[in-house]
Short mmCIF file of C-alpha atoms in Angstrom, two decimals:
data_model
loop_
_atom_site.label_atom_id
_atom_site.label_comp_id
_atom_site.label_asym_id
_atom_site.label_seq_id
_atom_site.Cartn_x
_atom_site.Cartn_y
_atom_site.Cartn_z
CA MET A 1 -33.20 -15.45 26.43
CA ALA A 2 -33.75 -11.90 25.25
CA ASP A 3 -37.16 -10.82 24.32
CA SER A 4 -37.75 -11.88 20.41
CA ILE A 5 -40.56 -12.53 18.23
CA PHE A 6 -39.00 -15.75 17.75
CA PRO A 7 -38.95 -17.60 20.98
CA PHE A 8 -36.59 -20.45 19.78
CA ILE A 9 -33.87 -17.98 18.59
CA ASP A 10 -31.58 -16.25 21.18
CA ALA A 11 -31.38 -12.69 20.28
CA THR A 12 -28.65 -11.49 22.40
CA VAL A 13 -25.93 -9.96 20.17
CA SER A 14 -22.20 -9.72 21.14
CA ASP A 15 -20.51 -6.54 20.52
CA THR A 16 -17.10 -7.70 20.83
CA ILE A 17 -16.10 -8.95 17.18
CA THR A 18 -12.21 -9.26 16.80
CA LEU A 19 -10.77 -9.79 13.29
CA GLN A 20 -7.73 -11.09 12.73
CA ALA A 21 -5.77 -9.56 9.64
CA GLU A 22 -3.55 -12.24 8.08
CA ALA A 23 -0.20 -11.29 7.49
CA PRO A 24 0.56 -10.04 3.95
CA ARG A 25 1.54 -12.62 1.31
CA GLU A 26 3.02 -11.51 -2.19
CA TYR A 27 5.05 -13.11 -4.77
CA ALA A 28 8.78 -12.25 -4.43
CA TRP A 29 9.77 -9.46 -6.69
CA ASP A 30 12.96 -7.82 -7.95
CA CYS A 31 12.25 -4.29 -7.80
CA GLU A 32 15.55 -3.20 -9.66
CA ASN A 33 14.82 -5.40 -12.61
CA LEU A 34 11.07 -5.61 -12.56
CA GLU A 35 10.66 -9.22 -12.33
CA LEU A 36 9.46 -12.06 -10.36
CA ILE A 37 11.82 -14.22 -8.23
CA LEU A 38 11.84 -17.72 -8.98
CA GLU A 39 13.06 -20.61 -6.97
CA ASN A 40 13.25 -23.96 -8.31
CA GLY A 41 11.32 -22.93 -11.46
CA LYS A 42 8.32 -21.70 -9.37
CA CYS A 43 7.26 -18.34 -8.22
CA LYS A 44 8.63 -17.60 -4.56
CA ILE A 45 6.25 -16.58 -1.97
CA VAL A 46 7.30 -14.06 0.81
CA GLU A 47 5.20 -13.02 3.84
CA GLY A 48 5.31 -10.43 6.61
CA LEU A 49 7.52 -7.30 6.09
CA GLU A 50 8.84 -8.62 2.75
CA ALA A 51 5.43 -8.94 1.16
CA LEU A 52 4.36 -5.42 2.62
CA LYS A 53 7.36 -3.99 0.87
CA ILE A 54 6.57 -5.30 -2.57
CA LYS A 55 2.84 -4.53 -1.93
CA ILE A 56 3.84 -0.90 -0.98
CA TYR A 57 6.12 -0.59 -4.09
CA LYS A 58 3.57 -1.98 -6.49
CA ALA A 59 0.92 0.33 -5.41
CA LEU A 60 2.80 3.52 -5.56
CA ILE A 61 4.28 2.73 -9.17
CA THR A 62 1.31 1.68 -10.53
CA ASP A 63 -0.74 4.91 -11.97
CA ARG A 64 -4.43 5.25 -10.56
CA TYR A 65 -7.26 5.11 -13.12
CA ARG A 66 -4.97 3.99 -16.01
CA TYR A 67 -5.42 0.29 -16.12
CA LEU A 68 -9.00 -1.19 -16.14
CA ILE A 69 -7.53 -4.64 -14.26
CA TYR A 70 -7.34 -2.59 -11.15
CA SER A 71 -10.05 -0.82 -9.01
CA TRP A 72 -10.12 2.81 -8.75
CA ASP A 73 -8.98 2.42 -4.99
CA TYR A 74 -5.75 0.68 -6.43
CA GLY A 75 -2.58 2.64 -7.35
CA SER A 76 -1.15 6.50 -6.84
CA GLU A 77 -1.63 9.46 -8.49
CA LEU A 78 2.22 10.62 -8.12
CA GLU A 79 2.60 10.98 -11.96
CA THR A 80 0.48 14.18 -11.64
CA LEU A 81 3.49 15.68 -9.70
CA VAL A 82 5.65 15.62 -12.69
CA GLY A 83 6.11 18.78 -14.50
CA GLN A 84 4.70 20.99 -12.13
CA LYS A 85 6.23 23.92 -10.91
CA TYR A 86 5.49 23.40 -7.00
CA SER A 87 7.74 24.50 -4.30
CA LYS A 88 9.51 21.95 -2.46
CA GLU A 89 7.49 21.85 0.44
CA LEU A 90 4.07 21.85 -1.72
CA THR A 91 5.70 18.82 -3.48
CA ASN A 92 6.47 17.17 -0.52
CA SER A 93 3.06 17.55 1.09
CA GLU A 94 1.32 16.50 -1.99
CA ALA A 95 3.36 13.41 -2.51
CA LEU A 96 2.77 12.51 1.42
CA ARG A 97 -1.09 12.80 0.53
CA TYR A 98 -0.89 10.72 -2.52
CA VAL A 99 1.33 8.22 -0.88
CA GLN A 100 -1.05 7.92 2.26
CA ASP A 101 -4.06 7.67 -0.11
CA ALA A 102 -2.50 4.92 -2.17
CA LEU A 103 -1.53 2.87 1.04
CA LYS A 104 -4.82 3.67 2.98
CA ALA A 105 -6.20 -0.06 2.42
CA TYR A 106 -3.07 -1.43 4.06
CA PHE A 107 -3.52 1.38 7.10
CA ASP A 108 -7.08 -0.11 7.23
CA TYR A 109 -5.76 -3.92 7.50
CA GLY A 110 -3.32 -2.82 10.24
CA TRP A 111 -0.26 -3.61 8.09
CA ILE A 112 0.85 0.00 8.16
CA THR A 113 0.94 1.99 11.31
CA GLU A 114 3.17 4.96 10.52
CA ILE A 115 5.07 6.67 7.69
CA LYS A 116 7.70 8.84 8.89
CA ASN A 117 10.97 10.65 7.61
CA PHE A 118 9.27 11.38 4.11
CA SER A 119 11.20 13.30 1.61
CA THR A 120 10.84 13.84 -2.09
CA ALA A 121 13.23 14.90 -4.88
CA PHE A 122 13.14 15.41 -8.70
CA GLU A 123 16.19 14.24 -10.89
CA ASP A 124 15.19 15.47 -14.44
CA ASP A 125 11.56 14.18 -14.75
CA THR A 126 11.86 11.67 -12.40
CA LEU A 127 10.34 11.95 -8.82
CA HIS A 128 12.13 10.29 -6.04
CA ILE A 129 10.45 9.48 -2.80
CA THR A 130 11.95 8.22 0.43
CA PHE A 131 10.36 7.57 3.48
CA ASP A 132 10.24 4.95 6.58
CA VAL A 133 7.18 2.76 6.80
CA VAL A 134 6.31 1.34 10.44
CA THR A 135 4.66 -2.04 10.53
CA PRO A 136 3.82 -4.75 13.10
CA TYR A 137 6.55 -6.83 11.38
CA GLY A 138 9.20 -4.34 11.67
CA GLU A 139 10.49 -1.24 9.79
CA ALA A 140 11.32 -0.65 6.33
CA THR A 141 12.91 2.32 4.25
CA MET A 142 11.19 2.53 0.97
CA ASN A 143 12.84 4.16 -2.05
CA VAL A 144 10.45 4.72 -4.87
#
């Protein structure tokens, strides 16, 4: 028993705490039609890589600071790039920074390990972003 002012309490502390992050779960979402996917009249639930792809998509298309329902940590600031006369390199760099910031919580949970092959393109007033996301559940190509 370690020295303690309470002799009946063991004061030894274990410094090995392991937290297991649960696999991501999400309602199935049709990104093209922007609607939930129903199965037998109920919302379908997906797990793992499919759920993570939906979470990433939703976080990136949601404008940060705009909706009171979300905390200020949720969403992205990608819309600030639209209308700017930045060079291709600066746009790419800023978009990557905004994406990493928007997905920071997923990196912290251990759901995302890397973002690679990142590229941006403007088509009129629309910013298209493509990247590969590496996760413990597999790899996926994201188009936002």
